[in-house]
Each structure stands twice: as structure tokens, then as C-alpha cells.
Coordinates of C-alpha atoms in Angstrom, one line a residue:
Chain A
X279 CA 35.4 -16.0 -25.5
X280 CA 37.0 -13.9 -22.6
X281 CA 35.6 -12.7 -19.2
X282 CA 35.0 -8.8 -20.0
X283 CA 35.6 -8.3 -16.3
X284 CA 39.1 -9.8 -15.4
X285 CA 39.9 -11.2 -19.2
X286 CA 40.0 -14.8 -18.0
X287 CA 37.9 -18.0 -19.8
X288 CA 34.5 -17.3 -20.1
X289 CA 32.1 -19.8 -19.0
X290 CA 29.0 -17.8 -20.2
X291 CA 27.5 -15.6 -22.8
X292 CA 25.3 -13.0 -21.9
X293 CA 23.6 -12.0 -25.3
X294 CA 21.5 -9.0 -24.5
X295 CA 24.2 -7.3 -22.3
X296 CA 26.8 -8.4 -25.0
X297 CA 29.1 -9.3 -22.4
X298 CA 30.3 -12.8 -21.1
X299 CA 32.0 -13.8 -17.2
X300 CA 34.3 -16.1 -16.2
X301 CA 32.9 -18.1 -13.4
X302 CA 33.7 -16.0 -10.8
X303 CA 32.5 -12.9 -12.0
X304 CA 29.1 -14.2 -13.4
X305 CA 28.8 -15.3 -9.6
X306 CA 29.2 -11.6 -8.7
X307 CA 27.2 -10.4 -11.7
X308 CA 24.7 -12.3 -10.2
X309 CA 24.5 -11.4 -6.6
X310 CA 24.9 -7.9 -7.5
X311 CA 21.5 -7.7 -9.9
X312 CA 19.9 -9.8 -7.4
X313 CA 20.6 -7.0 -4.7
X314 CA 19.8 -4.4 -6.9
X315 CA 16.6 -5.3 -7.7
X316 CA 15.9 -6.1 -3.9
X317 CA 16.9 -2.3 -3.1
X318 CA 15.3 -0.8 -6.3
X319 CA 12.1 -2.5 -6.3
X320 CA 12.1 -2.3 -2.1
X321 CA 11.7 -6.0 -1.6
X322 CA 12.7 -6.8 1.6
X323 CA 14.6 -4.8 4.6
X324 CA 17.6 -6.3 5.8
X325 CA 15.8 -6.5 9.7
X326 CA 12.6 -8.5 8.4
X327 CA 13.0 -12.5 8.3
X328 CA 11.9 -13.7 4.7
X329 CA 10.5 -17.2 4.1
X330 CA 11.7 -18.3 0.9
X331 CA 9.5 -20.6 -1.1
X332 CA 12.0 -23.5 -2.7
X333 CA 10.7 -26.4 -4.5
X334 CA 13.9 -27.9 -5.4
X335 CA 14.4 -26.5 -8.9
X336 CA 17.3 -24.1 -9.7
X337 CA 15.4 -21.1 -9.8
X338 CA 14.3 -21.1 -5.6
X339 CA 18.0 -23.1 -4.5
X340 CA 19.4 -19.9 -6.6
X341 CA 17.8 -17.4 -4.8
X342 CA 17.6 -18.8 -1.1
X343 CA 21.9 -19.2 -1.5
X344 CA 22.0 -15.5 -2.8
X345 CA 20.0 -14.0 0.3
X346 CA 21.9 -16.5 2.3
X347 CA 24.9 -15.3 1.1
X348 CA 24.2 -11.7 1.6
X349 CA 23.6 -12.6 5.1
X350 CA 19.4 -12.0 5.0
X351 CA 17.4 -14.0 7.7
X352 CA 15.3 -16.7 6.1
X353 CA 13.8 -19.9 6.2
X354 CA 12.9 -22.3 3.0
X355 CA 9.3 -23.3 2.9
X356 CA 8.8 -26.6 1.0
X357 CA 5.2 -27.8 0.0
X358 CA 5.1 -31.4 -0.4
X359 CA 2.7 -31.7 -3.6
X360 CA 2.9 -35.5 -3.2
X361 CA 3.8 -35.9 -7.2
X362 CA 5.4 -39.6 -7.0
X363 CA 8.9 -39.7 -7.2
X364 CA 9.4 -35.7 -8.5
X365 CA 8.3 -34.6 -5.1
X366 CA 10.5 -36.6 -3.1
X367 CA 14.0 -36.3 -4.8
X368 CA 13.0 -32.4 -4.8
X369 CA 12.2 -32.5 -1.1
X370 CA 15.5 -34.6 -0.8
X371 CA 17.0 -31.9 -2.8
X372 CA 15.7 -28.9 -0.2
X373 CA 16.8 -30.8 2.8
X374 CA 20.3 -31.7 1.4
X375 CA 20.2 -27.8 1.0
X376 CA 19.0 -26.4 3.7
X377 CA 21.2 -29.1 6.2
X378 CA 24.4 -28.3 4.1
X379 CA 24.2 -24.5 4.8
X380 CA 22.4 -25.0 8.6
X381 CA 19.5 -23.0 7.4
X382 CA 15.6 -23.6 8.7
X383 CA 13.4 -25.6 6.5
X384 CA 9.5 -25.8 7.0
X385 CA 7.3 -28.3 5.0
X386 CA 3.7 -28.2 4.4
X387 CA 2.5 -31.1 3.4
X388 CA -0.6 -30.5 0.7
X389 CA -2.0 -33.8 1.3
X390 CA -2.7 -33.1 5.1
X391 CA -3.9 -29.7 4.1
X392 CA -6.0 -30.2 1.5
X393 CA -7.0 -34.0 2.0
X394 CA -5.4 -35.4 -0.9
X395 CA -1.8 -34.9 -2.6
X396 CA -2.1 -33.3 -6.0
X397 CA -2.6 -36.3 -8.2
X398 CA -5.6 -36.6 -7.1
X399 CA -7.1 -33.5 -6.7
X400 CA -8.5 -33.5 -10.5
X401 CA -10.3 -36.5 -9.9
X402 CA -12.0 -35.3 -6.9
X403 CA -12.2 -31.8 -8.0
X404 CA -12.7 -31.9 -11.9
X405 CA -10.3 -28.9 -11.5
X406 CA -7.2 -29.0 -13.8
X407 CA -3.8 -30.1 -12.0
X408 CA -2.0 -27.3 -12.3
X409 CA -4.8 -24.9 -11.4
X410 CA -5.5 -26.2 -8.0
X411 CA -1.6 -27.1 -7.4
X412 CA -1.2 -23.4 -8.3
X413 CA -4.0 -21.8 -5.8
X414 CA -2.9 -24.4 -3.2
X415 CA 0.4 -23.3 -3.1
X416 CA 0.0 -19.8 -3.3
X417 CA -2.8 -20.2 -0.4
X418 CA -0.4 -22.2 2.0
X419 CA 2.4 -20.4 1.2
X420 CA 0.9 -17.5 3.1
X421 CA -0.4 -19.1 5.9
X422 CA 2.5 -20.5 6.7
X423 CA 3.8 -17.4 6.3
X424 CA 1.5 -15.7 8.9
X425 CA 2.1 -18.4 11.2
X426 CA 5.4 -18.6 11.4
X427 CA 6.0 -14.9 11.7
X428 CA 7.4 -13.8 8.0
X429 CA 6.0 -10.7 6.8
X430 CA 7.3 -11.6 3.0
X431 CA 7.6 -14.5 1.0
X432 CA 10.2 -14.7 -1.7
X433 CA 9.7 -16.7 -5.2
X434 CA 12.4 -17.5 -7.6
X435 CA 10.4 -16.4 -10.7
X436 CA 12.5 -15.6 -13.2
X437 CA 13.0 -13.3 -16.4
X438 CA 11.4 -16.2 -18.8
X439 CA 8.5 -17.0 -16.4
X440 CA 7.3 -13.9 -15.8
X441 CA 7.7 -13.1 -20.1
X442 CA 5.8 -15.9 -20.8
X443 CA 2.7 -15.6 -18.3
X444 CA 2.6 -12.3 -19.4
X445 CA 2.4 -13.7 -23.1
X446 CA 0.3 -15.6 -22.3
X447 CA -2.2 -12.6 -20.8
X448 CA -1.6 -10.9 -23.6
X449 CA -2.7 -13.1 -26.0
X450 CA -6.1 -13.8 -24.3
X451 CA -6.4 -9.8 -22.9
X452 CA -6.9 -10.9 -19.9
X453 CA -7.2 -7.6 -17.8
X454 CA -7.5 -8.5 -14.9
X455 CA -3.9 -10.4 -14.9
X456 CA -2.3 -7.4 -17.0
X457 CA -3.4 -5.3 -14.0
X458 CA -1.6 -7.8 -11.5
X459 CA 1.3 -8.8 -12.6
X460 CA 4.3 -7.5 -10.8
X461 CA 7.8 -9.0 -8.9
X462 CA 6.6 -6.7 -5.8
X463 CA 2.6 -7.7 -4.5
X464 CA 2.2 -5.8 -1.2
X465 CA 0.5 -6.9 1.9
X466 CA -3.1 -5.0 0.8
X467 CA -4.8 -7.1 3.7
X468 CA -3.6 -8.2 6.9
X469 CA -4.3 -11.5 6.8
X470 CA -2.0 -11.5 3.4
X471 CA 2.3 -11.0 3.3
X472 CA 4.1 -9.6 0.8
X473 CA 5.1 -11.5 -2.1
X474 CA 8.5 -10.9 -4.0
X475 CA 10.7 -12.1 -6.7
X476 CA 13.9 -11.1 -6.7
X477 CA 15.3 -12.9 -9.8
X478 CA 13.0 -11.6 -12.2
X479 CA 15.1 -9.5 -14.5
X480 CA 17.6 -12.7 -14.4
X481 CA 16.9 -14.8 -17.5
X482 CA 16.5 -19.0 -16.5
X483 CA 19.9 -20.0 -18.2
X484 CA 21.1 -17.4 -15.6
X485 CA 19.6 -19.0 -12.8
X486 CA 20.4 -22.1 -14.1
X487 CA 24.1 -20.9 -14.5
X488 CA 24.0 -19.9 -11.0
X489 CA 22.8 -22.9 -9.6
X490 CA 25.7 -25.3 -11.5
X491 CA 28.7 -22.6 -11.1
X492 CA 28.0 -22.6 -7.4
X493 CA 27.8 -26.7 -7.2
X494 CA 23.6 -26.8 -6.3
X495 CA 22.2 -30.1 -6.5
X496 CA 18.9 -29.4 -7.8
X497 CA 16.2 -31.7 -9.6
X498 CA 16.8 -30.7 -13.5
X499 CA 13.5 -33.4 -14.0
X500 CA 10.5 -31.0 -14.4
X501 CA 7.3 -32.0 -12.9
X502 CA 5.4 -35.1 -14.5
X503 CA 2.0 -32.8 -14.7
X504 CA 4.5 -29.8 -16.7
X505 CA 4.3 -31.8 -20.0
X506 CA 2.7 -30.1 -22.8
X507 CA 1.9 -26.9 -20.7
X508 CA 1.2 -23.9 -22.6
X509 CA 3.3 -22.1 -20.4
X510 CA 6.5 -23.8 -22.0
X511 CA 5.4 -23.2 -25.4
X512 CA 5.1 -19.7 -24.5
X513 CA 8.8 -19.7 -23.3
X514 CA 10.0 -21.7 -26.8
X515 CA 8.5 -19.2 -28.4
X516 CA 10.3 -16.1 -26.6
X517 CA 13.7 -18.0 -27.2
X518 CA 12.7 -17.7 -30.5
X519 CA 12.7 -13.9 -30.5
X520 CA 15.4 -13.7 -28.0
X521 CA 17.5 -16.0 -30.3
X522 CA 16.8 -13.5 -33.7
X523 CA 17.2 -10.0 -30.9
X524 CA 18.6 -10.5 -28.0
X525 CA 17.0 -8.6 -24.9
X526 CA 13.4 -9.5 -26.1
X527 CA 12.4 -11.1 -23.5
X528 CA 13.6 -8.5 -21.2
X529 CA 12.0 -5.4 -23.6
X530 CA 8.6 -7.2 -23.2
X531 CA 8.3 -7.5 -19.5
X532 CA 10.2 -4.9 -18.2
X533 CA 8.8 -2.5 -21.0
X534 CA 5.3 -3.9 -19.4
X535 CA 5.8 -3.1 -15.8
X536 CA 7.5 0.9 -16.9
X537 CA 4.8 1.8 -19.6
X538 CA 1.5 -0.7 -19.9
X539 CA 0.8 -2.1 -16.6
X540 CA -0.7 1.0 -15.1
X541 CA -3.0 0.9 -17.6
X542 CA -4.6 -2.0 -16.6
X543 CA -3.8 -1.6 -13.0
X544 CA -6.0 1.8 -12.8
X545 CA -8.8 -0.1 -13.6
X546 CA -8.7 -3.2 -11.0
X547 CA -10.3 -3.0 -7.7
X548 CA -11.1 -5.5 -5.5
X549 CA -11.9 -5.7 -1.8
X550 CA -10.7 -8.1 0.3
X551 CA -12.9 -10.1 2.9
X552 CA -12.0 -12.7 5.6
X553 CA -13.2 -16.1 4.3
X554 CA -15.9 -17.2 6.9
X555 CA -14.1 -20.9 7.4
X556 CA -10.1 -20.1 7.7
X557 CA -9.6 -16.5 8.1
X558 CA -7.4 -15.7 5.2
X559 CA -7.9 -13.0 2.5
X560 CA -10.6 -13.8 -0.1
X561 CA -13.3 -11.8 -2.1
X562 CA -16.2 -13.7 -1.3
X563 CA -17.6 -15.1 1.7
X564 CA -15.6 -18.7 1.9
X565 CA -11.9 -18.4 -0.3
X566 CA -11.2 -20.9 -3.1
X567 CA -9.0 -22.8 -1.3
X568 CA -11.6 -23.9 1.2
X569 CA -13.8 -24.6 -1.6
X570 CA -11.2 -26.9 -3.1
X571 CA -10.4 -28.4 0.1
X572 CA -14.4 -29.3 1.0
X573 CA -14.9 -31.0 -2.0
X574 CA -11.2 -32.5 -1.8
X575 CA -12.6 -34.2 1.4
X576 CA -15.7 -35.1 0.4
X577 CA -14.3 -37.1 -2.5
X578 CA -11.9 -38.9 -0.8
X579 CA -14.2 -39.4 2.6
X580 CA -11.6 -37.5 5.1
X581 CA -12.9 -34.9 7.9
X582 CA -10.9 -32.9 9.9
X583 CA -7.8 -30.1 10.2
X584 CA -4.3 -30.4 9.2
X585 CA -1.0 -29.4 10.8
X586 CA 2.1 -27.9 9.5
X587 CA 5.5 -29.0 9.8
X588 CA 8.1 -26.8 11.3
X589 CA 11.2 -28.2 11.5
X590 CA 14.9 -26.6 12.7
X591 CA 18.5 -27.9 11.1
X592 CA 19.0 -30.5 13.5
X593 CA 15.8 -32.5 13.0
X594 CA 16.3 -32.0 9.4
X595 CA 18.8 -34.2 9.8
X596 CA 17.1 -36.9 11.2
X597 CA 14.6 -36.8 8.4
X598 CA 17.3 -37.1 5.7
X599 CA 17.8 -40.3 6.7
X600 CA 14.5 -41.5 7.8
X601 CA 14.6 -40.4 3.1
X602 CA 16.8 -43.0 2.6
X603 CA 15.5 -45.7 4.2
X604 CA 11.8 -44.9 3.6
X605 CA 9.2 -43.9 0.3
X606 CA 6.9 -41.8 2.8
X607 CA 8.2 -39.4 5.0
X608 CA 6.5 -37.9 8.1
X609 CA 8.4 -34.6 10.2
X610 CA 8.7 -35.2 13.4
Chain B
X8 CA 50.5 -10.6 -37.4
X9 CA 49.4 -13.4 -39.2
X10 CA 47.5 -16.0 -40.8
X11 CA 48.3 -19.9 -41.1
X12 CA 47.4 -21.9 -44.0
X13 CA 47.6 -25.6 -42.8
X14 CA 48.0 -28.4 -45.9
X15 CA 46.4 -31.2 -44.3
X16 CA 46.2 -32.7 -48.3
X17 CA 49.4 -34.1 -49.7
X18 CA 48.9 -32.9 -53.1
X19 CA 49.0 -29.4 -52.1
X20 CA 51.8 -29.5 -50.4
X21 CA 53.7 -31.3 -53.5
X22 CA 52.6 -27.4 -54.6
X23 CA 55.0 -25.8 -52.4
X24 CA 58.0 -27.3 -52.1
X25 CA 56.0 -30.2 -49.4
X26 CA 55.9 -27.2 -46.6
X27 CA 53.1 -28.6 -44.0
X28 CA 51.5 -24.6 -44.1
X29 CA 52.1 -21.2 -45.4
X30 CA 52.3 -18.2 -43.7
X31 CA 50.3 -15.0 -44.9
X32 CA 50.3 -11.8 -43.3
X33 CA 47.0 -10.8 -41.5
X34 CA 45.0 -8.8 -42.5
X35 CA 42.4 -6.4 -40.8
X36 CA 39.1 -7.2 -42.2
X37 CA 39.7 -10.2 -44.7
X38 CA 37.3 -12.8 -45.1
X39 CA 38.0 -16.3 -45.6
X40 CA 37.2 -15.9 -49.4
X41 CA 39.4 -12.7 -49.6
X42 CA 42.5 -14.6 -48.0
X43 CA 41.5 -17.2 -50.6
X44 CA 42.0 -15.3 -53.4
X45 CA 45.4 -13.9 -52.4
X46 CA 46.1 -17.6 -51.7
X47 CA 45.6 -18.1 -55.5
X48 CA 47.4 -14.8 -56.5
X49 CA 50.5 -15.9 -54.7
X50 CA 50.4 -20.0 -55.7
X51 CA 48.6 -20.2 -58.7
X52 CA 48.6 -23.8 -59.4
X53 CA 46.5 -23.9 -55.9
X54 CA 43.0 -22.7 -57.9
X55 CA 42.8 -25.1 -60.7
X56 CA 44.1 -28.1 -58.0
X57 CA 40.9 -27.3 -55.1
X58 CA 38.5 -25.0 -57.2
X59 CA 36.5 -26.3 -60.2
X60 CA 35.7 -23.8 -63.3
X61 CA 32.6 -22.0 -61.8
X62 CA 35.1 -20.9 -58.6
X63 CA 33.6 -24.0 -56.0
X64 CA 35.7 -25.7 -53.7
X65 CA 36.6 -29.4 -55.2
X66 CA 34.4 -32.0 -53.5
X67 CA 37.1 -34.3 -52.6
X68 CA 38.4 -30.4 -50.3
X69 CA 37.3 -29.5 -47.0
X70 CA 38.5 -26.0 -45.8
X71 CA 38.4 -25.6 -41.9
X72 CA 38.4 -22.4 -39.9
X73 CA 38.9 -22.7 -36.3
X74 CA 37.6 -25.8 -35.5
X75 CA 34.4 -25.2 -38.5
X76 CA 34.2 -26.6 -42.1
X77 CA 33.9 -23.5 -43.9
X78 CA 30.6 -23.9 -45.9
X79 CA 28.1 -21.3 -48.0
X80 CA 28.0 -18.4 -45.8
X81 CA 30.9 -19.4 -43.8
X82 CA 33.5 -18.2 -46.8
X83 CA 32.5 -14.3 -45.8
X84 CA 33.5 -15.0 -42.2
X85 CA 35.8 -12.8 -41.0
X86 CA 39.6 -13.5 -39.9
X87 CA 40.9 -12.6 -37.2
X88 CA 45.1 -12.2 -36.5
X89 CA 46.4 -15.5 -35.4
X90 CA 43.2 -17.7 -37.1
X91 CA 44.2 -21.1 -38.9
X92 CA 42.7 -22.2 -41.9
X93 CA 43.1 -25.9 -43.2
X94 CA 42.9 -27.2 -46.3
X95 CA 41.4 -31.4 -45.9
X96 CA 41.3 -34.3 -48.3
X97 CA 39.2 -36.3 -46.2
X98 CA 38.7 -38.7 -48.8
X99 CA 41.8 -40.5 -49.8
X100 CA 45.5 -39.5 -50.1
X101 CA 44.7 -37.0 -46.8
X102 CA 47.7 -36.6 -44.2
X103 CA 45.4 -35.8 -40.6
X104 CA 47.2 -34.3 -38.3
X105 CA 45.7 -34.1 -34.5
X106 CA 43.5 -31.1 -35.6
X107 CA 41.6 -33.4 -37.8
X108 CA 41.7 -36.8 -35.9
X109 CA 38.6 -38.6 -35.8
X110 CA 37.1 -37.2 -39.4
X111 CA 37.0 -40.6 -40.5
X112 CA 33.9 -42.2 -39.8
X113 CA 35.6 -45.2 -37.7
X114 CA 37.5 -42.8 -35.6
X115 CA 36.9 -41.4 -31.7
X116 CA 33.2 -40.1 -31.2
X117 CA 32.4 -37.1 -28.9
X118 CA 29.2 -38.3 -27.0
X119 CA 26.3 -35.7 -26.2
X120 CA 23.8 -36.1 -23.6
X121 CA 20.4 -34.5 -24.6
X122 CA 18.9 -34.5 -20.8
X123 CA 15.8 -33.2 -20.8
X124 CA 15.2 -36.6 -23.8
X125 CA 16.9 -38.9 -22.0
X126 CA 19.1 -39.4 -25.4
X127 CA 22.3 -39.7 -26.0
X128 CA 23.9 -39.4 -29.3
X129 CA 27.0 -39.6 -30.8
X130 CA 28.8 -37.6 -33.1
X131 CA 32.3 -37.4 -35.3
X132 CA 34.6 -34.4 -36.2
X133 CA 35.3 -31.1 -34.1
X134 CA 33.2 -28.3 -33.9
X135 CA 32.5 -25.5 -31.5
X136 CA 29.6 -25.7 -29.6
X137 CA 26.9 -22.5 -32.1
X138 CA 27.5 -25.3 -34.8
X139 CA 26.7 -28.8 -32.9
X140 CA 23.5 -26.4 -31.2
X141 CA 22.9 -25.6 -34.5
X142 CA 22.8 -28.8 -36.1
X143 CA 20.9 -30.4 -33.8
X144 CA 18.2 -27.7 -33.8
X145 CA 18.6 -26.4 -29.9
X146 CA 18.2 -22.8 -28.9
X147 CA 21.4 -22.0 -27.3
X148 CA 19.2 -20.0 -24.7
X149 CA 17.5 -22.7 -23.8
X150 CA 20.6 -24.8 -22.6
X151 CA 23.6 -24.9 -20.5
X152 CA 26.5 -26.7 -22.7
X153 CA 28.4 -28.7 -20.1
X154 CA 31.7 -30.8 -19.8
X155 CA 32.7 -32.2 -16.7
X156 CA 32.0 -29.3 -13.9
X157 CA 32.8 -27.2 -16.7
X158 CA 30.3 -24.7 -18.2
X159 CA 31.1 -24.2 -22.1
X160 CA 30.5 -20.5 -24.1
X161 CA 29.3 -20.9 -27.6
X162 CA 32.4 -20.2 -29.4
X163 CA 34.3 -23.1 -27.4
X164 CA 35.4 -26.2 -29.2
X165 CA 34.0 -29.0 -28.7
X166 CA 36.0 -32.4 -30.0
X167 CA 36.2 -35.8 -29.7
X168 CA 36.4 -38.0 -26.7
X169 CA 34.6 -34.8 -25.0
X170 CA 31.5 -36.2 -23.2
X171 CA 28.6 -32.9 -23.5
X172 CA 25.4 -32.8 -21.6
X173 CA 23.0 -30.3 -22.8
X174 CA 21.2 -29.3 -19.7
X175 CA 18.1 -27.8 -20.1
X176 CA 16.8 -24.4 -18.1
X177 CA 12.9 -24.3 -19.3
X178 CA 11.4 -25.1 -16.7
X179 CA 7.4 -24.6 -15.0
X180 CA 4.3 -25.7 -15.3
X181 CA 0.8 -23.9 -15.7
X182 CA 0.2 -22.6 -12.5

């Protein structure tokens, strides 16, 4: 197969564009649809810092090198989840990153904010894993977004993820996600930042592409907890289709967002209160994330606050190899 | 503008004067069964040597297109100027050349590495990379095919000696 840019040795085949690149030009193909869906979806102005949310994985190391690249001022966020041996080699993974390219890294660590790292949260919460690890992040993903002075936070969410949770909506009608899913969710409150995903018209084998062609070390294990999750069935199944008809998965979402979403999104309205206990954006009088973090506490017999972790290039250094030598790891 | 005809099967070159392959002009359109049958028109002691009476290839004959054993569906594939097609008696009496090294059983393997299984299997014979997906029942959207720092395109053979990881891009959990 030939690049149909330069007519050199493809490396990849893009089905649903019926095209293929050579490295190279799948590097540029890449950047370019990135930007473009920055500018056409208004995403992020190039005077505004952005904190980008990496967990390790292709999909946020993709996107954090691409605004990089393009010269955008950011900062990684990394949450610590404290799953076993996944979470560190990802956080070894971030730091690697963000020390290779002198770029600021901050890590939240979900055990000192919510009392307990993920593992145990079920236990002490009868909530299912991925449910609290998935309010937990996106809670302390905006506060440390509002504390450290970023106005938007950036997600890698790509093409596949965003087909298959909206699969998954569809199949239960559940209208109240229909009417809020979107790669652009604007700052309604004050106490809440803008939330963007640039690389979600960019399929996962792209972002995956991405990552390898431009020499990423990410962690290709997947979370222990991600076993069995509906969420990956949904995605098997979309190969499926995108396997018979290429551009499937791109006709269902973006097909979504242009023609059914406003449907649903006409008929949502929520208000937005300050929860009583932390300040942040909620609809009832303490937020969920509170909620979690009481009981968290209770169950494990721990009072008191937690502390974030900023940390600049040069002490990211120290803690690479404080990573080496030791299982736990505490920022300075 | 043409098309080669490669005898890797010493009877069939004892057909044509022991020539090693046959040169046929391309073309535009032809599928591998069409070529076939102006194969037969223009040697025709080649049918009743590789074809039985109801027109199927001989069992003891392999016929290989690009790297492919052509099989069922594979005989309407279309040529394109330049293609090689090889006639194979894998069995016995067969004269390999490179292109077939590593048929036999006891020869080279080409190792893959399924990652996201933590397996690694071994397999014979070259192939391009649609027909190893394929046979091992993987999506090629759901992969990247790689060898060495190398990222391989579908169409790309893949051959023996060639260590393959099959990388997986699903990734995500329920949140």
C-alpha cells in the first residue's frame, strides 16, 4: 500500500477516508484534524493555559504531545487511583513524559482525597469501582483545575469511546446522557471549567498509531478493574460494523451530535448549586463526591483534608527516581 | 505489461521445455481464474496435469498469488500488472524456491505476539497480514500489526523469521 500523500510505504490504512500515510504524513494527518477540531468546535484559545488530563494510556500521551507540539500552554494532571502495579507504571509513564519534554506535571493523589485508593472504595462504599473511580476523577479533575488557574481541561476521548457510551445510552434511552453528551461541555457554573476532547473524531487505532509512530512509551496494560466492562463490548461490537462499512462508528456519533442530540438536549435542565461542604458545582445541597468521600472515611476510620500535589520539571525528576527505588511514592 | 507464472512443481515445468515460469501478457481486469484458463488454452497438457474432471485444482497443487494460497473466493481475485502467480507441489517432488521457504512443516516459523493475551504463537508459510488477522479471528480495527519499530498496513507480507506483535487499541473501562 502507498502513502496517498507523497507515494512512499504506507504504514497505515485509514478505511473510512479510503486513504492510507506513510509515517510522516499520518503524523501530519493527525495534528492537522486535531487542530481543526480545536478551532471548529472552539475548544481552547491559544492565550488560555489548558490542563490536560493524562493517565498514561495512548489516548491522553497522544493529545498532551499534539498541543505541545502546536506550542499550546499546558500542564498534565495525573490522578493516582492507587490500582496496584497499573497505577504506578502509568504514573512512571506520565513522569517519563512530562520530564522528557520539560512540561509541568501535577498529581492528585485519590487516596489522600477521598480516604482510600480505588480498590477499596467498593468495599467501603458498596458503589461499583468504576462508578466512583469515574465521579472521582471527573470531580478532582476540576478542582484542581480551579486551583491551579486552568480554565479548561482537556481529555483524550476518542472516536470509539465516545461511539460506544453513546451505544450504550442508546440502548437503555437514557435521556438524560443523550442530552449531554458532547466533546465541548462549557463552564455553566463558576465553580466548574470547561471540559474538552479534542481527539474525538480520531478513531483509537489512530491514537494508538500516533502514540507508536511518534516513539510514546505508554502502558498498553488496561486497567485490572476494565475486565469484562460493558463498555468494551460496546466497542467490539462497533468494530463489527466498522469492519462490514467503514465510517460507522464515525456516522453514529457525529450523525448524533449534527441531528439527534438537540433533541434530547432541549429537554434537560438543571441548576447548579454550591455543595454546602467543598464549594464545587452540584445539584443538591452536599455533591456526590462528598458523599463518597464521608462514607469513604468512615469505613476506613480516617478524619481530616487532603492536599494536592503540584509539582514543576525539576522535582519531577527527583521523583523518577525516588520510582525506582521505591513501591510508594510521596511528591515532595 | 505482464503477468509471471512461477513453476515451483517439477512436473510442470517437464511441460514446457523445464522453463522455471511463463510469461503472459497482462491483462486489465483478469482474474486469477480468467488467467487460468488462457493458461490452459496456450499449454494444454497443464489442465489435465493440476485440474481434476469437475475443473478443481489437484490436491497435491497449491496456486499462490502474492504471497496468498489462492483458495474458493480467492480464484475471482483480480490481477494486477506485474502480479506473480505460483504453481506449488508442497507435497513431494516440489522444487521451493525462496518465495516458498518454510512451507514445510519443519521449516523457519514467523512468531506472533497476541499482547493484550499474553500469547504467543507460532505460525509456518507467508501470508500478508488481512489473512493471518483473518485466520486468527482479530478485527484489523482493533489492532496495530507491528514489526520491529515498524507499523505494518494490511496488504503487507508478513513471512517467516518475522517476529509480529498484535497490539491492541481497545482500551477503557466503565466510567
Amino acid at each position: 500500500m502507498k502513502c496517498k500523500k507523497c507515494g512512499g510505504r504506507a504504514v497505515l490504512e485509514l478505511r473510512r477516508h479510503n486513504t492510507a500515510f506513510c509515517a510522516e504524513d499520518f503524523l501530519g494527518f493527525f495534528r492537522r484534524h486535531t487542530l481543526e477540531t480545536i478551532r471548529r468546535w472552539k475548544m481552547l484559545t491559544r492565550d488560555e493555559p489548558v490542563l490536560v488530563a493524562v493517565s498514561g494510556g495512548k489516548d491522553s500521551l497522544a493529545l498532551w504531545d499534539v498541543l505541545l507540539t502546536e506550542g499550546y500552554n499546558t500542564a498534565g494532571l495525573y490522578l493516582d487511583l492507587g490500582i496496584f502495579d497499573y497505577s504506578r507504571a502509568s504514573k512512571a509513564k506520565c513522569l517519563d513524559f512530562a520530564v522528557e519534554r520539560d512540561a509541568r506535571l501535577i498529581i492528585v493523589s485519590v487516596q489522600d482525597a477521598v480516604g482510600a485508593a480505588v480498590p477499596r472504595v467498593r468495599d467501603a462504599t458498596r458503589r461499583p469501582t468504576c462508578s466512583a473511580c469515574g465521579l472521582s476523577k471527573r470531580y478532582l479533575l476540576n478542582r484542581a483545575a480551579l486551583e491551579n488557574g486552568f480554565p479548561v481541561v482537556a481529555t483524550g476521548h476518542n472516536l470509539d469511546d465516545e461511539a460506544a457510551t453513546l451505544l450504550g445510552s442508546t440502548l437503555r434511552w437514557d435521556e438524560s446522557s443523550l442530552a449531554r453528551q458532547t466533546p465541548v461541555l462549557e463552564a455553566t457554573h463558576p465553580k466548574l471549567v470547561r471540559r474538552v476532547k479534542p481527539l474525538f473524531r480520531l478513531s483509537e487505532r489512530e491514537t494508538a498509531a500516533y502514540a507508536f509512530l511518534r516513539g510514546i512509551d505508554y502502558i498498553v496494560e488496561e486497567c485490572p478493574f476494565s475486565r469484562g466492562a460493558t463498555s468494551i463490548t460496546h466497542k467490539e461490537i462497533l468494530n463489527r460494523l466498522e469492519d462490514a462499512s467503514p465510517g460507522s462508528k464515525a456516522a453514529f456519533f457525529l450523525g448524533y451530535l449534527d441531528r439527534a442530540r438537540h433533541l434530547f438536549h432541549a429537554r434537560e435542565s438543571v441548576t447548579l448549586l454550591e455543595c454546602v461542604r467543598c464549594g464545587q458545582a452540584t445539584t443538591g445541597e452536599v455533591c456526590a463526591f462528598c458523599k463518597l468521600s464521608d462514607q469513604v472515611r468512615r469505613a476506613v476510620g480516617l478524619p481530616g483534608e487532603a492536599t494536592d500535589q503540584p509539582t514543576d520539571p525539576a522535582a519531577l525528576r527527583g521523583l523518577i527516581s525516588d520510582l525506582t527505588a521505591a513501591s510508594e511514592i510521596h511528591a515532595p | 505489461m505482464s503477468v509471471t507464472v512461477q513453476l515451483l512443481a517439477s512436473p510442470l515445468r517437464g511441460l514446457v521445455d523445464n522453463r522455471p515460469e511463463l510469461e503472459l501478457p497482462f491483462m486489465t481486469g483478469e482474474t486469477v481464474a480468467a488467467l487460468l484458463e488462457r493458461l490452459f488454452r496456450a499449454y494444454p497438457t497443464f489442465r489435465p496435469e493440476t485440474m481434476d474432471e469437475a475443473g478443481e485444482l489437484l490436491y497435491e497443487y497449491q496456486i499462490w498469488h502474492e504471497g496468498e494460497m489462492v483458495r474458493g473466493e480467492g480464484f475471482r481475485r483480480i490481477l494486477k500488472d506485474g502480479d506473480t502467480l505460483a504453481f506449488l507441489l508442497p507435497i513431494a517432488g516440489g522444487s521451493c524456491t525462496s518465495s516458498c521457504t518454510g512451507w514445510y512443516s519443519g521449516g523457519p516459523r514467523m512468531k506472533v505476539i497476541l499482547r493484550n493475551q499474553g500469547k504467543e504463537i507460532e505460525v509456518t508459510g507467508r501470508r500478508r497480514v488481512r489473512e493471518l488477522l483473518t485466520e486468527l479471528g482479530v478485527l484489523p480495527e482493533t489492532v496495530l500489526v507491528i514489526r520491529g519499530r515498524e507499523l505494518l498496513t494490511i496488504d503487507e507480507v508478513v513471512r517467516e523469521n518475522d517476529v509480529i506483535e498484535l497490539r491492541p487499541v481497545i482500551s477503557g473501562g466503565r466510567a
